[in-house]
PDB file of C-alpha atoms in Angstrom:
ATOM      1  CA  MET C   1      -0.124  -0.148  -0.008  1.00  0.00           C
ATOM      2  CA  ARG C   2       1.216   3.187  -0.925  1.00  0.00           C
ATOM      3  CA  GLU C   3       1.709   5.526   1.524  1.00  0.00           C
ATOM      4  CA  LYS C   4       0.204   9.180   1.509  1.00  0.00           C
ATOM      5  CA  ARG C   5      -0.986  10.199   4.736  1.00  0.00           C
ATOM      6  CA  SER C   6       1.959  14.051   5.499  1.00  0.00           C
ATOM      7  CA  GLN C   7       1.232  13.521   9.608  1.00  0.00           C
ATOM      8  CA  ARG C   8       2.810  11.856  11.784  1.00  0.00           C
ATOM      9  CA  ARG C   9       0.837   8.529  13.018  1.00  0.00           C
ATOM     10  CA  LEU C  10       0.875   7.602  15.855  1.00  0.00           C
ATOM     11  CA  SER C  11       0.244   3.770  17.537  1.00  0.00           C
ATOM     12  CA  VAL C  12      -2.917   4.122  19.489  1.00  0.00           C
ATOM     13  CA  GLU C  13      -3.548   0.799  21.205  1.00  0.00           C
ATOM     14  CA  MET C  14      -7.657   1.580  22.912  1.00  0.00           C
ATOM     15  CA  PRO C  15     -11.699  -0.077  21.194  1.00  0.00           C
ATOM     16  CA  ILE C  16     -12.342   2.980  19.519  1.00  0.00           C
ATOM     17  CA  GLN C  17     -16.638   2.038  17.998  1.00  0.00           C
ATOM     18  CA  VAL C  18     -16.360   3.090  13.792  1.00  0.00           C
ATOM     19  CA  ILE C  19     -20.057   3.943  12.840  1.00  0.00           C
ATOM     20  CA  SER C  20     -20.760   3.026   8.812  1.00  0.00           C
ATOM     21  CA  CYS C  21     -22.700   5.616   7.246  1.00  0.00           C
ATOM     22  CA  GLU C  22     -25.245   2.023   5.834  1.00  0.00           C
ATOM     23  CA  SER C  23     -25.323   1.049   9.602  1.00  0.00           C
ATOM     24  CA  ASP C  24     -26.346   1.527  12.920  1.00  0.00           C
ATOM     25  CA  ARG C  25     -24.158  -0.272  14.366  1.00  0.00           C
ATOM     26  CA  PRO C  26     -21.364  -0.316  16.336  1.00  0.00           C
ATOM     27  CA  ILE C  27     -18.217  -2.502  15.732  1.00  0.00           C
ATOM     28  CA  THR C  28     -14.810  -2.037  17.670  1.00  0.00           C
ATOM     29  CA  VAL C  29     -11.821  -1.689  15.864  1.00  0.00           C
ATOM     30  CA  HIS C  30      -8.539  -1.501  17.799  1.00  0.00           C
ATOM     31  CA  ASP C  31      -4.579  -1.956  16.156  1.00  0.00           C
ATOM     32  CA  GLN C  32      -4.633   1.452  15.053  1.00  0.00           C
ATOM     33  CA  ASP C  33      -2.423   4.727  14.208  1.00  0.00           C
ATOM     34  CA  LEU C  34      -3.783   7.965  14.163  1.00  0.00           C
ATOM     35  CA  SER C  35      -2.834  10.978  13.121  1.00  0.00           C
ATOM     36  CA  TRP C  36      -3.670  15.377  13.273  1.00  0.00           C
ATOM     37  CA  GLY C  37      -5.566  13.822   9.389  1.00  0.00           C
ATOM     38  CA  GLY C  38      -7.137  10.424  10.338  1.00  0.00           C
ATOM     39  CA  VAL C  39      -6.966   7.309  11.365  1.00  0.00           C
ATOM     40  CA  LYS C  40      -5.894   4.170   9.991  1.00  0.00           C
ATOM     41  CA  PHE C  41      -7.597   0.624  10.934  1.00  0.00           C
ATOM     42  CA  ILE C  42      -8.005  -3.223  10.772  1.00  0.00           C
ATOM     43  CA  ALA C  43     -12.225  -4.793  10.786  1.00  0.00           C
ATOM     44  CA  SER C  44     -13.465  -7.802   8.862  1.00  0.00           C
ATOM     45  CA  ASP C  45     -17.579  -5.696   8.233  1.00  0.00           C
ATOM     46  CA  PRO C  46     -18.131  -5.836   4.365  1.00  0.00           C
ATOM     47  CA  LEU C  47     -20.721  -2.537   5.247  1.00  0.00           C
ATOM     48  CA  ILE C  48     -17.307  -0.414   4.948  1.00  0.00           C
ATOM     49  CA  ARG C  49     -15.498   0.119   2.254  1.00  0.00           C
ATOM     50  CA  GLU C  50     -13.291   2.490   0.383  1.00  0.00           C
ATOM     51  CA  GLY C  51     -15.663   6.208  -0.044  1.00  0.00           C
ATOM     52  CA  SER C  52     -17.971   4.784   2.783  1.00  0.00           C
ATOM     53  CA  CYS C  53     -18.769   7.798   5.142  1.00  0.00           C
ATOM     54  CA  LEU C  54     -17.586   7.180   9.681  1.00  0.00           C
ATOM     55  CA  LYS C  55     -18.426   7.679  13.114  1.00  0.00           C
ATOM     56  CA  LEU C  56     -15.770   7.617  14.789  1.00  0.00           C
ATOM     57  CA  ILE C  57     -16.483   7.334  19.069  1.00  0.00           C
ATOM     58  CA  PHE C  58     -12.761   6.639  20.579  1.00  0.00           C
ATOM     59  CA  PRO C  59     -12.781   7.661  24.002  1.00  0.00           C
ATOM     60  CA  TRP C  60     -11.542   9.911  26.750  1.00  0.00           C
ATOM     61  CA  VAL C  61     -11.401  10.812  30.246  1.00  0.00           C
ATOM     62  CA  ASN C  62     -14.600  10.056  33.514  1.00  0.00           C
ATOM     63  CA  GLY C  63     -16.606   7.411  30.795  1.00  0.00           C
ATOM     64  CA  GLN C  64     -16.712  10.125  28.506  1.00  0.00           C
ATOM     65  CA  SER C  65     -15.196   9.699  24.579  1.00  0.00           C
ATOM     66  CA  PHE C  66     -15.199  12.771  21.828  1.00  0.00           C
ATOM     67  CA  ASN C  67     -16.499  11.625  18.060  1.00  0.00           C
ATOM     68  CA  ALA C  68     -15.279  13.169  15.003  1.00  0.00           C
ATOM     69  CA  GLU C  69     -16.173  12.175  11.060  1.00  0.00           C
ATOM     70  CA  ALA C  70     -14.874   9.840   8.999  1.00  0.00           C
ATOM     71  CA  LYS C  71     -13.994   9.471   4.651  1.00  0.00           C
ATOM     72  CA  VAL C  72     -12.905   5.761   3.991  1.00  0.00           C
ATOM     73  CA  VAL C  73     -10.077   6.388   2.099  1.00  0.00           C
ATOM     74  CA  ARG C  74      -7.847   3.698   2.033  1.00  0.00           C
ATOM     75  CA  ARG C  75      -9.072  -0.446   2.006  1.00  0.00           C
ATOM     76  CA  GLU C  76      -5.589  -2.666   1.695  1.00  0.00           C
ATOM     77  CA  MET C  77      -6.898  -6.950   1.916  1.00  0.00           C
ATOM     78  CA  LEU C  78      -4.780  -9.049   4.651  1.00  0.00           C
ATOM     79  CA  SER C  79      -4.853 -12.491   3.709  1.00  0.00           C
ATOM     80  CA  ASN C  80      -6.238 -13.357   6.994  1.00  0.00           C
ATOM     81  CA  GLY C  81      -9.475 -12.062   5.687  1.00  0.00           C
ATOM     82  CA  CYS C  82      -9.807  -8.882   7.445  1.00  0.00           C
ATOM     83  CA  ASP C  83      -9.669  -5.386   5.623  1.00  0.00           C
ATOM     84  CA  ARG C  84      -7.589  -2.154   6.622  1.00  0.00           C
ATOM     85  CA  PHE C  85      -8.576   1.544   5.976  1.00  0.00           C
ATOM     86  CA  ALA C  86      -7.119   4.363   6.105  1.00  0.00           C
ATOM     87  CA  ALA C  87     -10.023   7.061   6.467  1.00  0.00           C
ATOM     88  CA  ARG C  88      -8.920  10.899   7.278  1.00  0.00           C
ATOM     89  CA  PHE C  89     -11.285  12.847   8.531  1.00  0.00           C
ATOM     90  CA  THR C  90     -14.192  15.204   7.195  1.00  0.00           C
ATOM     91  CA  SER C  91     -15.531  16.643  10.785  1.00  0.00           C
ATOM     92  CA  LEU C  92     -14.842  17.154  14.279  1.00  0.00           C
ATOM     93  CA  CYS C  93     -16.542  19.575  16.704  1.00  0.00           C
ATOM     94  CA  GLN C  94     -14.717  22.111  18.102  1.00  0.00           C
ATOM     95  CA  ARG C  95     -14.886  20.475  21.553  1.00  0.00           C
ATOM     96  CA  SER C  96     -13.354  16.716  20.152  1.00  0.00           C
ATOM     97  CA  GLU C  97     -10.605  18.658  18.376  1.00  0.00           C
ATOM     98  CA  ARG C  98      -9.358  20.166  20.427  1.00  0.00           C
ATOM     99  CA  ARG C  99      -9.752  16.126  22.232  1.00  0.00           C
ATOM    100  CA  LEU C 100      -8.344  15.075  20.141  1.00  0.00           C
ATOM    101  CA  GLU C 101      -5.611  17.043  19.558  1.00  0.00           C
ATOM    102  CA  LYS C 102      -4.592  16.719  23.056  1.00  0.00           C
ATOM    103  CA  LEU C 103      -4.701  12.913  22.974  1.00  0.00           C
ATOM    104  CA  LEU C 104      -1.788  12.707  19.804  1.00  0.00           C
ATOM    105  CA  GLU C 105       0.306  15.383  22.048  1.00  0.00           C
ATOM    106  CA  ILE C 106       0.033  12.819  24.674  1.00  0.00           C
ATOM    107  CA  LEU C 107       0.887  10.392  22.171  1.00  0.00           C
ATOM    108  CA  ALA C 108       3.707  12.330  21.049  1.00  0.00           C
ATOM    109  CA  GLU C 109       4.638  12.676  23.895  1.00  0.00           C
ATOM    110  CA  HIS C 110       4.566   8.392  25.160  1.00  0.00           C
ATOM    111  CA  ASP C 111       5.926   7.896  21.842  1.00  0.00           C
ATOM    112  CA  SER C 112       9.060   9.413  21.781  1.00  0.00           C
ATOM    113  CA  GLY C 113       9.478  10.292  25.243  1.00  0.00           C
ATOM    114  CA  SER C 114       9.657  13.810  24.964  1.00  0.00           C
ATOM    115  CA  ALA C 115       8.227  16.278  24.748  1.00  0.00           C
ATOM    116  CA  VAL C 116      10.021  18.197  22.704  1.00  0.00           C
ATOM    117  CA  GLY C 117       7.968  18.416  18.873  1.00  0.00           C
ATOM    118  CA  GLY C 118       4.730  17.273  20.913  1.00  0.00           C
ATOM    119  CA  LEU C 119       1.353  17.794  19.304  1.00  0.00           C
ATOM    120  CA  LEU C 120       3.385  20.389  16.052  1.00  0.00           C
ATOM    121  CA  ALA C 121       5.492  17.723  14.961  1.00  0.00           C
ATOM    122  CA  THR C 122       1.581  15.193  14.519  1.00  0.00           C
ATOM    123  CA  MET C 123      -0.018  17.623  11.806  1.00  0.00           C
ATOM    124  CA  GLU C 124       1.369  19.948   9.409  1.00  0.00           C
ATOM    125  CA  ARG C 125       0.279  23.764   9.964  1.00  0.00           C
ATOM    126  CA  LEU C 126       0.293  27.438   7.858  1.00  0.00           C
ATOM    127  CA  GLU C 127       1.073  30.483   9.642  1.00  0.00           C
ATOM    128  CA  VAL C 128      -1.202  33.791   8.077  1.00  0.00           C
ATOM    129  CA  ILE C 129       0.806  36.559  10.785  1.00  0.00           C
ATOM    130  CA  PHE C 130      -0.788  39.736   9.474  1.00  0.00           C
ATOM    131  CA  GLY C 131       0.689  43.755  11.089  1.00  0.00           C
ATOM    132  CA  ASP C 132      -3.292  45.251  11.543  1.00  0.00           C
ATOM    133  CA  ALA C 133      -7.369  44.794  11.655  1.00  0.00           C
ATOM    134  CA  ASP C 134      -7.924  46.094   7.576  1.00  0.00           C
ATOM    135  CA  GLU C 135      -5.541  43.613   6.201  1.00  0.00           C
ATOM    136  CA  MET C 136      -6.949  40.720   8.545  1.00  0.00           C
ATOM    137  CA  HIS C 137     -10.760  41.466   7.341  1.00  0.00           C
ATOM    138  CA  GLU C 138      -8.876  42.119   3.633  1.00  0.00           C
ATOM    139  CA  LYS C 139      -7.976  38.257   4.265  1.00  0.00           C
ATOM    140  CA  LEU C 140     -10.183  36.437   5.792  1.00  0.00           C
ATOM    141  CA  ALA C 141     -12.385  38.384   2.926  1.00  0.00           C
ATOM    142  CA  GLN C 142     -11.064  36.564   0.705  1.00  0.00           C
ATOM    143  CA  ILE C 143     -10.350  33.260   2.337  1.00  0.00           C
ATOM    144  CA  ALA C 144     -14.410  33.179   2.551  1.00  0.00           C
ATOM    145  CA  ASP C 145     -14.533  34.306  -1.621  1.00  0.00           C
ATOM    146  CA  GLY C 146     -11.023  31.114  -2.086  1.00  0.00           C
ATOM    147  CA  LYS C 147      -9.775  33.448  -3.784  1.00  0.00           C
ATOM    148  CA  LEU C 148      -6.780  34.220  -0.769  1.00  0.00           C
ATOM    149  CA  SER C 149      -3.153  33.398  -2.928  1.00  0.00           C
ATOM    150  CA  LEU C 150       0.047  32.717  -0.211  1.00  0.00           C
ATOM    151  CA  ILE C 151       2.725  31.328  -1.115  1.00  0.00           C
ATOM    152  CA  VAL C 152       4.705  29.202   0.424  1.00  0.00           C
ATOM    153  CA  PHE C 153       8.743  26.942   1.172  1.00  0.00           C
ATOM    154  CA  GLY C 154       6.720  23.743   0.627  1.00  0.00           C
ATOM    155  CA  ALA C 155       4.255  22.003  -1.113  1.00  0.00           C
ATOM    156  CA  TYR C 156       0.901  20.355  -0.481  1.00  0.00           C
ATOM    157  CA  GLU C 157      -1.619  17.299  -1.076  1.00  0.00           C
ATOM    158  CA  VAL C 158      -5.140  18.493  -2.355  1.00  0.00           C
ATOM    159  CA  GLY C 159      -7.853  17.093   0.221  1.00  0.00           C
ATOM    160  CA  GLN C 160      -4.672  17.288   2.515  1.00  0.00           C
ATOM    161  CA  THR C 161      -5.576  18.410   6.209  1.00  0.00           C
ATOM    162  CA  ILE C 162      -3.250  21.033   8.097  1.00  0.00           C
ATOM    163  CA  LEU C 163      -3.580  23.970   9.840  1.00  0.00           C
ATOM    164  CA  LEU C 164      -4.164  27.565   8.728  1.00  0.00           C
ATOM    165  CA  VAL C 165      -2.947  29.441  12.072  1.00  0.00           C
ATOM    166  CA  ILE C 166      -4.617  33.773  11.538  1.00  0.00           C
ATOM    167  CA  GLY C 167      -2.632  35.831  13.491  1.00  0.00           C
ATOM    168  CA  SER C 168      -1.792  39.228  13.844  1.00  0.00           C
ATOM    169  CA  THR C 169       1.082  40.594  14.661  1.00  0.00           C
ATOM    170  CA  ARG C 170      -0.697  42.914  17.943  1.00  0.00           C
ATOM    171  CA  ASP C 171      -3.015  41.856  20.310  1.00  0.00           C
ATOM    172  CA  PHE C 172      -5.103  39.632  18.683  1.00  0.00           C
ATOM    173  CA  PRO C 173      -6.139  36.274  20.097  1.00  0.00           C
ATOM    174  CA  GLY C 174      -6.108  34.175  16.560  1.00  0.00           C
ATOM    175  CA  LEU C 175      -8.460  31.780  14.417  1.00  0.00           C
ATOM    176  CA  HIS C 176      -6.802  28.361  14.081  1.00  0.00           C
ATOM    177  CA  LEU C 177      -8.808  26.326  11.049  1.00  0.00           C
ATOM    178  CA  ARG C 178      -8.586  22.869  10.592  1.00  0.00           C
TER     179      ARG C 178
END
């Protein structure tokens, strides 16, 4: 299978509930890896196919959970009759995204033995900094119209998940967009 994911993958051994949009029946998967852009897991479910939309339910502290919607982008048949699926996140609410980022931060620290690099090493990040409020409003209008052009130092893939950080040189809290 050709590797297409651009974010750092982190191995995770926890049960994730996967619900295919074609079924209301959740299945539990283990032995997967996780990145800021998506998840890879092994399952044996004929309703999950390439292109399927999924609801993923991740366990969280104190019996809570967080959800993500995803789309299956690859399927690889394994010799044991199961399939390995790669799914890209398509939608997370703000709270779920914060929990995903915290989980990735914990996994990155555990994986490397230190917090150096941490969360930022797990995602592609593009920062756009503005000098003043007028410039920011102008650029946000260009983003809304789909007309903002940027020169970057490396290429991004079409459909790649990146963290767009919009900030200013003044006292502006900034925006983080997926």
